[in-house]
């Protein structure tokens, strides 16, 4: 590596915190190394759209090297950080070390199964592109398997989807899954009535979206029920079995389970020599630095930052504000100016529930329904990286809105299409419900498959 003549800022993580910090230092007299195990920035708030076949991964991600291609003082390093030696001021990778003058850690959160890590294989969470594609595979494959399942009990189990956790991610997933099953897929299959699919949202707290006000929580629940989502609040999960979710007072036979109930800090946070909270987030000082190590900053979801007695929520606007603050702190310190305290400006919270429904809070202002959904659309497009991604996402949302179709319905990976009682080719399944587009009493018969 070439010799450095300027202070070296190492940034770990290419999410909102890491990327915006690097960009905010573009005119600073520093050299920057941005390290991430992936080579792209991911817009996590729209991962559920990938999981439910509206968007493709390329539309919510942008290559880090491309985004920073014109910034001369930054290098991008793709790699996995295994340790941080704060005493020697070095970041440790499997094959090398990177010395730093300032370290900014923004490695985010990962799934937490509250001591039941064995549930991970049966109930994937939603934090990465791989997670989203796995959920989409299971979701769409369930309908394909149900099409060939003659046993009614097994068929209904295939068509039962349980989302554990009713925060924004769980609510958005449940609403999107119900929309796809009840409004998008009817008519695409010959022998399965997709409107009979059950989407069940389970929450241990007393209401959905517990971080919102009770009024908005109630509005969200009403919107979910209109979409056909079954909501179970005050229900704790005690076990997740291969084909069932067990609650304290109920057992739900389900073919697909998604985890949206818990997160914990990246393990790297515990390597910084600072105290962590119960979720593994690093307790930072008023300037976002680690106690006893003023050259180490933690920002974004990994930071436990308290302001006026409350912990700042791990959302994109908070990560961006922290990133810009830390960049300014580094610039000021290099000029000999004293450090200031970080002040968070709360821009509010948003959650969407299916087609043209959402809830939003900004200060004392609370809105729901279509106005909140328009606000959600505008803000999410605004935060997307790259003009091409913004245009593409808007086009796919318009298509989904006007035609009730999903453009990314490819199933990738291994297919789980084993059935209990296979239906023979050309053999129909009687249904007590009318066909979704039934305007005629004629029974539909599928053509025999070619041999």
CSV table of C-alpha atoms in Angstrom, one decimal:
chain,number,residue,atom,x,y,z
A,1,UNK,CA,0.0,0.0,0.0
A,2,UNK,CA,1.3,3.4,-0.9
A,3,UNK,CA,2.6,5.7,1.8
A,4,UNK,CA,0.0,8.0,3.4
A,5,UNK,CA,0.8,11.6,4.1
A,6,UNK,CA,-2.6,12.6,5.5
A,7,UNK,CA,-4.5,11.3,8.5
A,8,UNK,CA,-6.0,7.9,7.7
A,9,UNK,CA,-9.8,7.4,8.3
A,10,UNK,CA,-10.9,3.8,8.2
A,11,UNK,CA,-14.7,3.3,7.8
A,12,UNK,CA,-16.2,-0.1,8.5
A,13,UNK,CA,-19.5,-0.7,6.7
A,14,UNK,CA,-20.9,0.6,3.5
A,15,UNK,CA,-24.4,1.2,4.7
A,16,UNK,CA,-26.0,4.6,5.2
A,17,UNK,CA,-23.6,5.5,8.1
A,18,UNK,CA,-20.4,4.4,6.4
A,19,UNK,CA,-21.2,5.7,2.9
A,20,UNK,CA,-22.5,9.1,4.0
A,21,UNK,CA,-19.5,9.5,6.3
A,22,UNK,CA,-17.1,8.8,3.4
A,23,UNK,CA,-18.9,11.3,1.2
A,24,UNK,CA,-19.0,14.0,3.8
A,25,UNK,CA,-15.2,13.7,4.1
A,26,UNK,CA,-14.6,14.3,0.3
A,27,UNK,CA,-13.0,17.7,0.8
A,28,UNK,CA,-11.2,16.9,4.1
A,29,UNK,CA,-7.4,16.6,4.2
A,30,UNK,CA,-7.6,12.8,5.0
A,31,UNK,CA,-7.1,9.5,3.3
A,32,UNK,CA,-10.1,7.2,3.6
A,33,UNK,CA,-10.4,3.4,3.4
A,34,UNK,CA,-14.0,2.1,3.3
A,35,UNK,CA,-14.1,-1.7,4.2
A,36,UNK,CA,-17.2,-3.8,3.6
A,37,UNK,CA,-17.7,-7.6,3.1
A,38,UNK,CA,-19.9,-6.7,0.2
A,39,UNK,CA,-19.0,-4.5,-2.8
A,40,UNK,CA,-22.3,-2.6,-2.8
A,41,UNK,CA,-24.4,-0.3,-0.7
A,42,UNK,CA,-27.8,-1.8,0.1
A,43,UNK,CA,-31.0,0.1,0.7
A,44,UNK,CA,-32.3,-2.2,3.5
A,45,UNK,CA,-35.8,-0.5,3.9
A,46,UNK,CA,-36.9,-2.0,0.6
A,47,UNK,CA,-35.6,-5.5,1.1
A,48,UNK,CA,-39.1,-6.7,1.7
A,49,UNK,CA,-40.0,-5.6,-1.8
A,50,UNK,CA,-37.3,-8.0,-3.1
A,51,UNK,CA,-38.7,-10.8,-0.8
A,52,UNK,CA,-42.2,-10.3,-2.2
A,53,UNK,CA,-41.2,-10.1,-5.9
A,54,UNK,CA,-41.7,-6.4,-6.6
A,55,UNK,CA,-38.1,-5.4,-7.1
A,56,UNK,CA,-34.9,-7.0,-8.0
A,57,UNK,CA,-31.7,-6.7,-5.8
A,58,UNK,CA,-30.0,-4.5,-8.4
A,59,UNK,CA,-32.7,-1.8,-8.0
A,60,UNK,CA,-32.0,-1.3,-4.3
A,61,UNK,CA,-28.3,-1.5,-4.4
A,62,UNK,CA,-25.4,0.4,-5.9
A,63,UNK,CA,-21.7,-0.6,-6.3
A,64,UNK,CA,-19.6,1.2,-3.7
A,65,UNK,CA,-16.7,1.8,-6.1
A,66,UNK,CA,-19.1,3.4,-8.7
A,67,UNK,CA,-20.8,5.6,-6.1
A,68,UNK,CA,-17.3,6.8,-4.8
A,69,UNK,CA,-15.5,6.8,-8.2
A,70,UNK,CA,-15.0,10.5,-8.4
A,71,UNK,CA,-13.8,10.9,-4.8
A,72,UNK,CA,-10.0,10.9,-5.0
A,73,UNK,CA,-9.3,10.5,-1.3
A,74,UNK,CA,-11.2,7.2,-0.8
A,75,UNK,CA,-10.2,3.6,-1.4
A,76,UNK,CA,-12.7,0.7,-1.2
A,77,UNK,CA,-11.6,-2.5,0.3
A,78,UNK,CA,-13.8,-5.6,0.0
A,79,UNK,CA,-13.1,-7.8,3.0
A,80,UNK,CA,-14.3,-9.3,6.3
A,81,UNK,CA,-13.0,-7.5,9.4
A,82,UNK,CA,-12.3,-10.1,12.1
A,83,UNK,CA,-11.0,-7.9,14.9
A,84,UNK,CA,-10.1,-4.3,15.9
A,85,UNK,CA,-7.0,-3.7,18.0
A,86,UNK,CA,-7.8,-0.3,19.6
A,87,UNK,CA,-4.5,-0.3,21.5
A,88,UNK,CA,-2.4,-0.6,18.3
A,89,UNK,CA,-5.0,1.4,16.3
A,90,UNK,CA,-5.4,-1.4,13.7
A,91,UNK,CA,-8.2,-3.1,11.9
A,92,UNK,CA,-7.6,-6.8,11.4
A,93,UNK,CA,-8.6,-8.7,8.3
A,94,UNK,CA,-7.9,-12.4,7.7
A,95,UNK,CA,-4.9,-11.7,5.6
A,96,UNK,CA,-3.7,-8.2,6.6
A,97,UNK,CA,-4.1,-5.2,8.9
A,98,UNK,CA,-5.1,-1.6,8.2
A,99,UNK,CA,-3.7,1.1,10.5
A,100,UNK,CA,-5.9,4.1,11.3
A,101,UNK,CA,-5.8,7.5,12.8
A,102,UNK,CA,-9.6,7.6,13.1
A,103,UNK,CA,-11.9,4.6,13.0
A,104,UNK,CA,-15.7,4.9,12.2
A,105,UNK,CA,-17.6,1.7,12.8
A,106,UNK,CA,-21.0,1.3,11.1
A,107,UNK,CA,-21.5,-2.4,10.8
A,108,UNK,CA,-25.2,-2.5,11.8
A,109,UNK,CA,-27.3,-5.2,13.3
A,110,UNK,CA,-27.9,-8.9,12.7
A,111,UNK,CA,-30.7,-11.3,13.5
A,112,UNK,CA,-31.3,-12.3,17.1
A,113,UNK,CA,-33.4,-15.4,18.0
A,114,UNK,CA,-33.2,-14.8,21.7
A,115,UNK,CA,-31.1,-17.9,22.4
A,116,UNK,CA,-32.8,-20.1,19.9
A,117,UNK,CA,-30.3,-20.0,17.1
A,118,UNK,CA,-31.7,-23.3,15.8
A,119,UNK,CA,-34.7,-21.4,14.6
A,120,UNK,CA,-32.7,-19.5,12.0
A,121,UNK,CA,-32.8,-22.3,9.4
A,122,UNK,CA,-36.6,-22.6,9.7
A,123,UNK,CA,-37.4,-18.9,10.0
A,124,UNK,CA,-35.0,-16.6,8.0
A,125,UNK,CA,-34.8,-13.0,8.8
A,126,UNK,CA,-34.5,-10.0,6.5
A,127,UNK,CA,-31.2,-8.2,6.6
A,128,UNK,CA,-29.4,-9.0,3.4
A,129,UNK,CA,-30.0,-9.7,-0.3
A,130,UNK,CA,-29.4,-13.4,0.4
A,131,UNK,CA,-32.1,-13.3,3.1
A,132,UNK,CA,-34.6,-11.6,0.7
A,133,UNK,CA,-34.0,-14.1,-2.1
A,134,UNK,CA,-34.4,-17.0,0.3
A,135,UNK,CA,-37.7,-15.7,1.6
A,136,UNK,CA,-38.9,-15.1,-1.9
A,137,UNK,CA,-37.9,-18.6,-2.9
A,138,UNK,CA,-39.9,-20.1,0.0
A,139,UNK,CA,-42.8,-17.8,-0.6
A,140,UNK,CA,-43.3,-18.4,-4.3
A,141,UNK,CA,-42.3,-22.1,-4.1
A,142,UNK,CA,-45.2,-22.6,-1.7
A,143,UNK,CA,-47.8,-21.8,-4.4
A,144,UNK,CA,-46.0,-24.0,-6.9
A,145,UNK,CA,-46.1,-26.9,-4.5
A,146,UNK,CA,-49.7,-26.3,-3.5
A,147,UNK,CA,-50.6,-26.4,-7.2
A,148,UNK,CA,-49.6,-30.1,-7.3
A,149,UNK,CA,-50.7,-31.0,-3.8
A,150,UNK,CA,-53.9,-33.1,-3.7
A,151,UNK,CA,-54.1,-33.5,0.1
A,152,UNK,CA,-56.2,-30.5,1.4
A,153,UNK,CA,-54.5,-30.4,4.8
A,154,UNK,CA,-51.0,-30.4,3.3
A,155,UNK,CA,-52.1,-27.8,0.7
A,156,UNK,CA,-53.4,-25.4,3.3
A,157,UNK,CA,-50.2,-25.8,5.3
A,158,UNK,CA,-48.2,-24.8,2.2
A,159,UNK,CA,-50.4,-21.8,1.9
A,160,UNK,CA,-50.0,-20.6,5.4
A,161,UNK,CA,-47.3,-17.9,6.0
A,162,UNK,CA,-46.3,-16.8,9.5
A,163,UNK,CA,-44.3,-13.6,10.1
A,164,UNK,CA,-43.0,-13.3,13.7
A,165,UNK,CA,-42.6,-9.7,14.8
A,166,UNK,CA,-44.9,-6.8,14.0
A,167,UNK,CA,-42.4,-4.0,13.8
A,168,UNK,CA,-42.1,-2.1,10.5
A,169,UNK,CA,-40.4,-5.0,8.7
A,170,UNK,CA,-43.0,-7.5,9.9
A,171,UNK,CA,-45.9,-5.3,9.0
A,172,UNK,CA,-44.5,-4.5,5.6
A,173,UNK,CA,-43.8,-8.1,4.8
A,174,UNK,CA,-47.2,-9.3,6.0
A,175,UNK,CA,-49.0,-6.6,3.9
A,176,UNK,CA,-47.0,-7.4,0.8
A,177,UNK,CA,-47.4,-11.1,1.1
A,178,UNK,CA,-51.2,-10.8,1.5
A,179,UNK,CA,-51.4,-8.4,-1.5
A,180,UNK,CA,-49.5,-10.9,-3.7
A,181,UNK,CA,-51.5,-13.9,-2.6
A,182,UNK,CA,-54.9,-12.3,-2.7
A,183,UNK,CA,-54.6,-9.7,-5.5
A,184,UNK,CA,-51.7,-10.6,-7.8
A,185,UNK,CA,-51.6,-14.4,-8.1
A,186,UNK,CA,-55.3,-15.3,-8.6
A,187,UNK,CA,-55.8,-16.5,-12.1
A,188,UNK,CA,-52.1,-17.6,-12.6
A,189,UNK,CA,-52.7,-21.1,-11.2
A,190,UNK,CA,-55.1,-23.7,-12.5
A,191,UNK,CA,-55.8,-25.8,-9.4
A,192,UNK,CA,-55.1,-23.8,-6.3
A,193,UNK,CA,-57.1,-20.8,-5.1
A,194,UNK,CA,-54.4,-18.4,-3.9
A,195,UNK,CA,-57.0,-16.2,-2.1
A,196,UNK,CA,-57.2,-19.0,0.5
A,197,UNK,CA,-53.6,-18.3,1.5
A,198,UNK,CA,-53.3,-17.3,5.2
A,199,UNK,CA,-50.8,-14.6,6.2
A,200,UNK,CA,-50.5,-14.5,10.0
A,201,UNK,CA,-48.6,-11.8,11.8
A,202,UNK,CA,-47.5,-12.7,15.4
A,203,UNK,CA,-46.4,-10.1,17.9
A,204,UNK,CA,-45.4,-10.5,21.5
A,205,UNK,CA,-46.3,-7.0,22.5
A,206,UNK,CA,-49.9,-5.8,22.9
A,207,UNK,CA,-50.2,-4.2,19.5
A,208,UNK,CA,-48.5,-4.0,16.1
A,209,UNK,CA,-45.9,-1.2,15.5
A,210,UNK,CA,-45.4,-0.7,19.2
A,211,UNK,CA,-42.9,2.1,18.5
A,212,UNK,CA,-45.7,4.1,17.0
A,213,UNK,CA,-48.6,5.8,18.8
A,214,UNK,CA,-51.6,3.7,19.7
A,215,UNK,CA,-53.7,5.6,17.1
A,216,UNK,CA,-51.4,4.7,14.3
A,217,UNK,CA,-50.9,1.2,15.6
A,218,UNK,CA,-54.7,0.8,15.4
A,219,UNK,CA,-54.8,2.2,11.9
A,220,UNK,CA,-52.1,-0.2,10.8
A,221,UNK,CA,-53.9,-3.2,12.2
A,222,UNK,CA,-57.1,-2.2,10.4
A,223,UNK,CA,-55.2,-1.9,7.1
A,224,UNK,CA,-53.7,-5.3,7.7
A,225,UNK,CA,-57.1,-6.9,8.3
A,226,UNK,CA,-58.5,-5.4,5.2
A,227,UNK,CA,-55.8,-7.1,3.3
A,228,UNK,CA,-56.7,-10.4,4.9
A,229,UNK,CA,-53.8,-10.6,7.3
A,230,UNK,CA,-54.6,-12.4,10.6
A,231,UNK,CA,-53.0,-10.5,13.5
A,232,UNK,CA,-52.0,-12.2,16.8
A,233,UNK,CA,-50.8,-9.7,19.4
A,234,UNK,CA,-49.7,-10.6,22.9
A,235,UNK,CA,-48.5,-13.9,21.6
A,236,UNK,CA,-45.0,-15.2,22.3
A,237,UNK,CA,-43.4,-17.8,20.2
A,238,UNK,CA,-42.2,-20.8,22.2
A,239,UNK,CA,-41.0,-23.0,19.4
A,240,UNK,CA,-40.5,-23.1,15.6
A,241,UNK,CA,-40.8,-26.6,14.2
A,242,UNK,CA,-40.2,-27.7,10.6
A,243,UNK,CA,-43.8,-27.3,9.7
A,244,UNK,CA,-45.3,-25.3,12.5
A,245,UNK,CA,-45.1,-22.3,14.8
A,246,UNK,CA,-45.9,-22.9,18.4
A,247,UNK,CA,-47.3,-20.0,20.5
A,248,UNK,CA,-48.1,-20.0,24.2
A,249,UNK,CA,-51.8,-21.0,23.5
A,250,UNK,CA,-51.9,-22.0,19.9
A,251,UNK,CA,-50.1,-24.2,17.3
A,252,UNK,CA,-50.1,-22.9,13.7
A,253,UNK,CA,-49.3,-25.3,10.9
A,254,UNK,CA,-47.3,-23.3,8.4
A,255,UNK,CA,-45.1,-24.0,5.4
A,256,UNK,CA,-43.2,-20.7,5.5
A,257,UNK,CA,-42.1,-18.8,8.6
A,258,UNK,CA,-40.2,-15.4,8.5
A,259,UNK,CA,-38.4,-13.9,11.5
A,260,UNK,CA,-38.8,-10.1,12.1
A,261,UNK,CA,-38.8,-10.1,15.9
A,262,UNK,CA,-35.3,-9.4,17.1
A,263,UNK,CA,-31.9,-8.0,16.2
A,264,UNK,CA,-28.6,-7.6,17.9
A,265,UNK,CA,-25.5,-5.6,17.3
A,266,UNK,CA,-22.7,-6.7,15.0
A,267,UNK,CA,-20.2,-8.9,16.9
A,268,UNK,CA,-17.5,-6.3,16.0
A,269,UNK,CA,-19.0,-3.9,18.5
A,270,UNK,CA,-17.9,-6.1,21.4
A,271,UNK,CA,-14.3,-5.8,20.1
A,272,UNK,CA,-14.0,-2.1,20.7
A,273,UNK,CA,-13.4,-2.3,24.4
A,274,UNK,CA,-16.6,-0.4,25.3
A,275,UNK,CA,-19.8,-1.3,27.1
A,276,UNK,CA,-22.7,-2.7,25.1
A,277,UNK,CA,-26.4,-2.8,25.9
A,278,UNK,CA,-28.7,-5.8,26.0
A,279,UNK,CA,-28.9,-5.8,22.2
A,280,UNK,CA,-25.1,-5.7,21.7
A,281,UNK,CA,-25.1,-2.0,20.6
A,282,UNK,CA,-22.1,0.0,21.7
A,283,UNK,CA,-22.7,2.7,24.3
A,284,UNK,CA,-21.2,5.9,22.8
A,285,UNK,CA,-20.5,9.3,24.2
A,286,UNK,CA,-22.1,12.5,23.3
A,287,UNK,CA,-19.8,13.0,20.3
A,288,UNK,CA,-20.5,9.4,19.1
A,289,UNK,CA,-17.0,8.2,20.2
A,290,UNK,CA,-16.1,5.2,22.3
A,291,UNK,CA,-15.2,6.0,26.0
A,292,UNK,CA,-11.4,5.9,26.4
A,293,UNK,CA,-10.8,5.9,22.7
A,294,UNK,CA,-11.7,9.3,21.2
A,295,UNK,CA,-10.3,8.2,17.8
A,296,UNK,CA,-13.0,5.5,17.5
A,297,UNK,CA,-16.6,6.4,16.5
A,298,UNK,CA,-19.6,4.1,16.3
A,299,UNK,CA,-22.6,5.3,14.3
A,300,UNK,CA,-25.9,4.0,12.8
A,301,UNK,CA,-27.8,1.0,14.1
A,302,UNK,CA,-24.7,-0.3,16.1
A,303,UNK,CA,-24.6,2.8,18.3
A,304,UNK,CA,-26.5,3.1,21.6
A,305,UNK,CA,-26.9,6.8,21.7
A,306,UNK,CA,-29.1,8.3,24.5
A,307,UNK,CA,-30.5,11.8,24.1
A,308,UNK,CA,-32.8,13.3,26.8
A,309,UNK,CA,-33.4,9.9,28.3
A,310,UNK,CA,-34.3,8.0,25.1
A,311,UNK,CA,-32.3,5.9,22.8
A,312,UNK,CA,-32.2,7.0,19.2
A,313,UNK,CA,-34.0,4.6,16.9
A,314,UNK,CA,-32.0,2.7,14.4
A,315,UNK,CA,-33.3,4.2,11.1
A,316,UNK,CA,-31.6,5.6,8.0
A,317,UNK,CA,-32.0,9.3,8.9
A,318,UNK,CA,-30.3,8.8,12.2
A,319,UNK,CA,-27.4,7.0,10.6
A,320,UNK,CA,-27.0,9.7,8.0
A,321,UNK,CA,-27.1,12.5,10.6
A,322,UNK,CA,-24.5,10.6,12.8
A,323,UNK,CA,-22.3,10.1,9.7
A,324,UNK,CA,-22.3,13.8,8.8
A,325,UNK,CA,-21.7,14.8,12.4
A,326,UNK,CA,-18.7,12.5,12.8
A,327,UNK,CA,-17.2,13.7,9.5
A,328,UNK,CA,-17.6,17.3,10.6
A,329,UNK,CA,-16.0,16.4,14.0
A,330,UNK,CA,-13.0,14.9,12.2
A,331,UNK,CA,-12.6,18.0,10.0
A,332,UNK,CA,-12.9,20.4,12.9
A,333,UNK,CA,-10.4,18.5,15.0
A,334,UNK,CA,-7.9,18.6,12.3
A,335,UNK,CA,-8.3,22.4,12.3
A,336,UNK,CA,-7.8,22.5,16.0
A,337,UNK,CA,-11.4,23.2,16.9
A,338,UNK,CA,-13.1,21.6,20.0
A,339,UNK,CA,-15.6,18.8,19.6
A,340,UNK,CA,-19.3,19.4,19.9
A,341,UNK,CA,-22.2,17.1,21.0
A,342,UNK,CA,-24.4,15.3,18.5
A,343,UNK,CA,-27.9,16.5,18.3
A,344,UNK,CA,-30.5,14.3,16.6
A,345,UNK,CA,-33.3,15.8,14.5
A,346,UNK,CA,-36.2,13.3,14.5
A,347,UNK,CA,-37.8,13.4,11.1
A,348,UNK,CA,-40.4,10.9,12.1
A,349,UNK,CA,-41.3,7.3,11.3
A,350,UNK,CA,-42.9,5.5,8.4
A,351,UNK,CA,-44.3,2.1,7.7
A,352,UNK,CA,-46.3,0.9,4.7
A,353,UNK,CA,-49.0,-1.7,4.7
A,354,UNK,CA,-49.8,-3.1,1.3
A,355,UNK,CA,-51.1,-1.1,-1.6
A,356,UNK,CA,-51.6,2.6,-1.0
A,357,UNK,CA,-51.8,2.3,2.8
A,358,UNK,CA,-49.2,3.5,5.3
A,359,UNK,CA,-48.8,5.2,8.7
A,360,UNK,CA,-46.5,8.1,9.3
A,361,UNK,CA,-45.4,10.2,12.3
A,362,UNK,CA,-43.5,13.5,12.2
A,363,UNK,CA,-43.4,15.3,15.6
A,364,UNK,CA,-47.0,15.7,16.6
A,365,UNK,CA,-48.3,15.2,13.1
A,366,UNK,CA,-49.8,11.8,12.4
A,367,UNK,CA,-51.2,10.6,9.0
A,368,UNK,CA,-52.4,7.3,7.7
A,369,UNK,CA,-53.8,5.8,4.5
A,370,UNK,CA,-53.0,7.1,1.0
A,371,UNK,CA,-51.4,10.5,2.1
A,372,UNK,CA,-49.0,8.5,4.3
A,373,UNK,CA,-48.3,6.1,1.5
A,374,UNK,CA,-47.4,9.0,-0.9
A,375,UNK,CA,-45.1,10.4,1.7
A,376,UNK,CA,-43.5,6.9,2.2
A,377,UNK,CA,-42.9,6.6,-1.6
A,378,UNK,CA,-41.4,10.1,-1.9
A,379,UNK,CA,-39.0,9.6,1.0
A,380,UNK,CA,-37.8,6.1,0.0
A,381,UNK,CA,-37.1,7.2,-3.6
A,382,UNK,CA,-35.3,10.2,-2.3
A,383,UNK,CA,-32.9,8.1,-0.2
A,384,UNK,CA,-32.2,5.6,-3.0
A,385,UNK,CA,-28.6,5.9,-4.3
A,386,UNK,CA,-28.5,6.6,-8.0
A,387,UNK,CA,-30.8,8.1,-10.6
A,388,UNK,CA,-31.2,4.8,-12.5
A,389,UNK,CA,-32.4,3.0,-9.3
A,390,UNK,CA,-34.9,5.8,-8.6
A,391,UNK,CA,-36.4,5.6,-12.1
A,392,UNK,CA,-36.5,1.8,-12.1
A,393,UNK,CA,-38.1,1.5,-8.7
A,394,UNK,CA,-40.8,4.1,-9.6
A,395,UNK,CA,-41.5,2.3,-12.8
A,396,UNK,CA,-42.0,-1.0,-11.0
A,397,UNK,CA,-44.2,0.5,-8.3
A,398,UNK,CA,-46.3,2.1,-11.0
A,399,UNK,CA,-46.7,-1.3,-12.7
A,400,UNK,CA,-47.6,-3.0,-9.4
A,401,UNK,CA,-50.1,-0.2,-8.7
A,402,UNK,CA,-51.8,-0.1,-12.2
A,403,UNK,CA,-51.7,-3.8,-13.2
A,404,UNK,CA,-51.5,-5.5,-9.8
A,405,UNK,CA,-48.5,-7.5,-11.0
A,406,UNK,CA,-45.0,-8.2,-9.7
A,407,UNK,CA,-42.1,-8.0,-12.1
A,408,UNK,CA,-39.5,-10.1,-10.2
A,409,UNK,CA,-41.2,-13.5,-9.7
A,410,UNK,CA,-38.3,-15.7,-10.6
A,411,UNK,CA,-37.5,-18.5,-8.1
A,412,UNK,CA,-33.8,-19.0,-7.7
A,413,UNK,CA,-32.1,-21.8,-5.8
A,414,UNK,CA,-33.2,-25.3,-4.8
A,415,UNK,CA,-37.0,-25.8,-5.1
A,416,UNK,CA,-38.9,-27.5,-2.2
A,417,UNK,CA,-41.8,-29.0,-4.2
A,418,UNK,CA,-42.3,-32.3,-2.4
A,419,UNK,CA,-46.0,-33.0,-1.8
A,420,UNK,CA,-47.8,-35.4,0.4
A,421,UNK,CA,-50.3,-36.5,-2.2
A,422,UNK,CA,-49.3,-35.6,-5.8
A,423,UNK,CA,-52.1,-34.6,-8.2
A,424,UNK,CA,-52.0,-36.4,-11.5
A,425,UNK,CA,-51.5,-34.5,-14.7
A,426,UNK,CA,-54.8,-33.2,-15.9
A,427,UNK,CA,-56.5,-34.1,-12.6
A,428,UNK,CA,-58.3,-31.1,-11.1
A,429,UNK,CA,-58.9,-30.3,-7.4
A,430,UNK,CA,-62.4,-29.4,-6.3
A,431,UNK,CA,-62.6,-26.1,-4.5
A,432,UNK,CA,-65.6,-24.8,-2.6
A,433,UNK,CA,-64.6,-21.2,-3.5
A,434,UNK,CA,-65.2,-19.8,-6.9
A,435,UNK,CA,-62.3,-19.3,-9.2
A,436,UNK,CA,-60.9,-15.8,-8.9
A,437,UNK,CA,-62.0,-14.7,-12.3
A,438,UNK,CA,-64.9,-17.1,-12.6
A,439,UNK,CA,-67.6,-15.6,-14.8
A,440,UNK,CA,-68.6,-19.0,-16.2
A,441,UNK,CA,-69.7,-22.2,-14.5
A,442,UNK,CA,-67.4,-24.3,-16.7
A,443,UNK,CA,-64.9,-26.3,-14.8
A,444,UNK,CA,-61.3,-25.6,-15.9
A,445,UNK,CA,-59.2,-28.5,-16.8
A,446,UNK,CA,-55.4,-28.4,-17.1
A,447,UNK,CA,-53.8,-29.9,-20.1
A,448,UNK,CA,-51.8,-33.0,-19.6
A,449,UNK,CA,-48.1,-32.3,-19.2
A,450,UNK,CA,-45.8,-33.5,-22.0
A,451,UNK,CA,-43.9,-36.7,-21.3
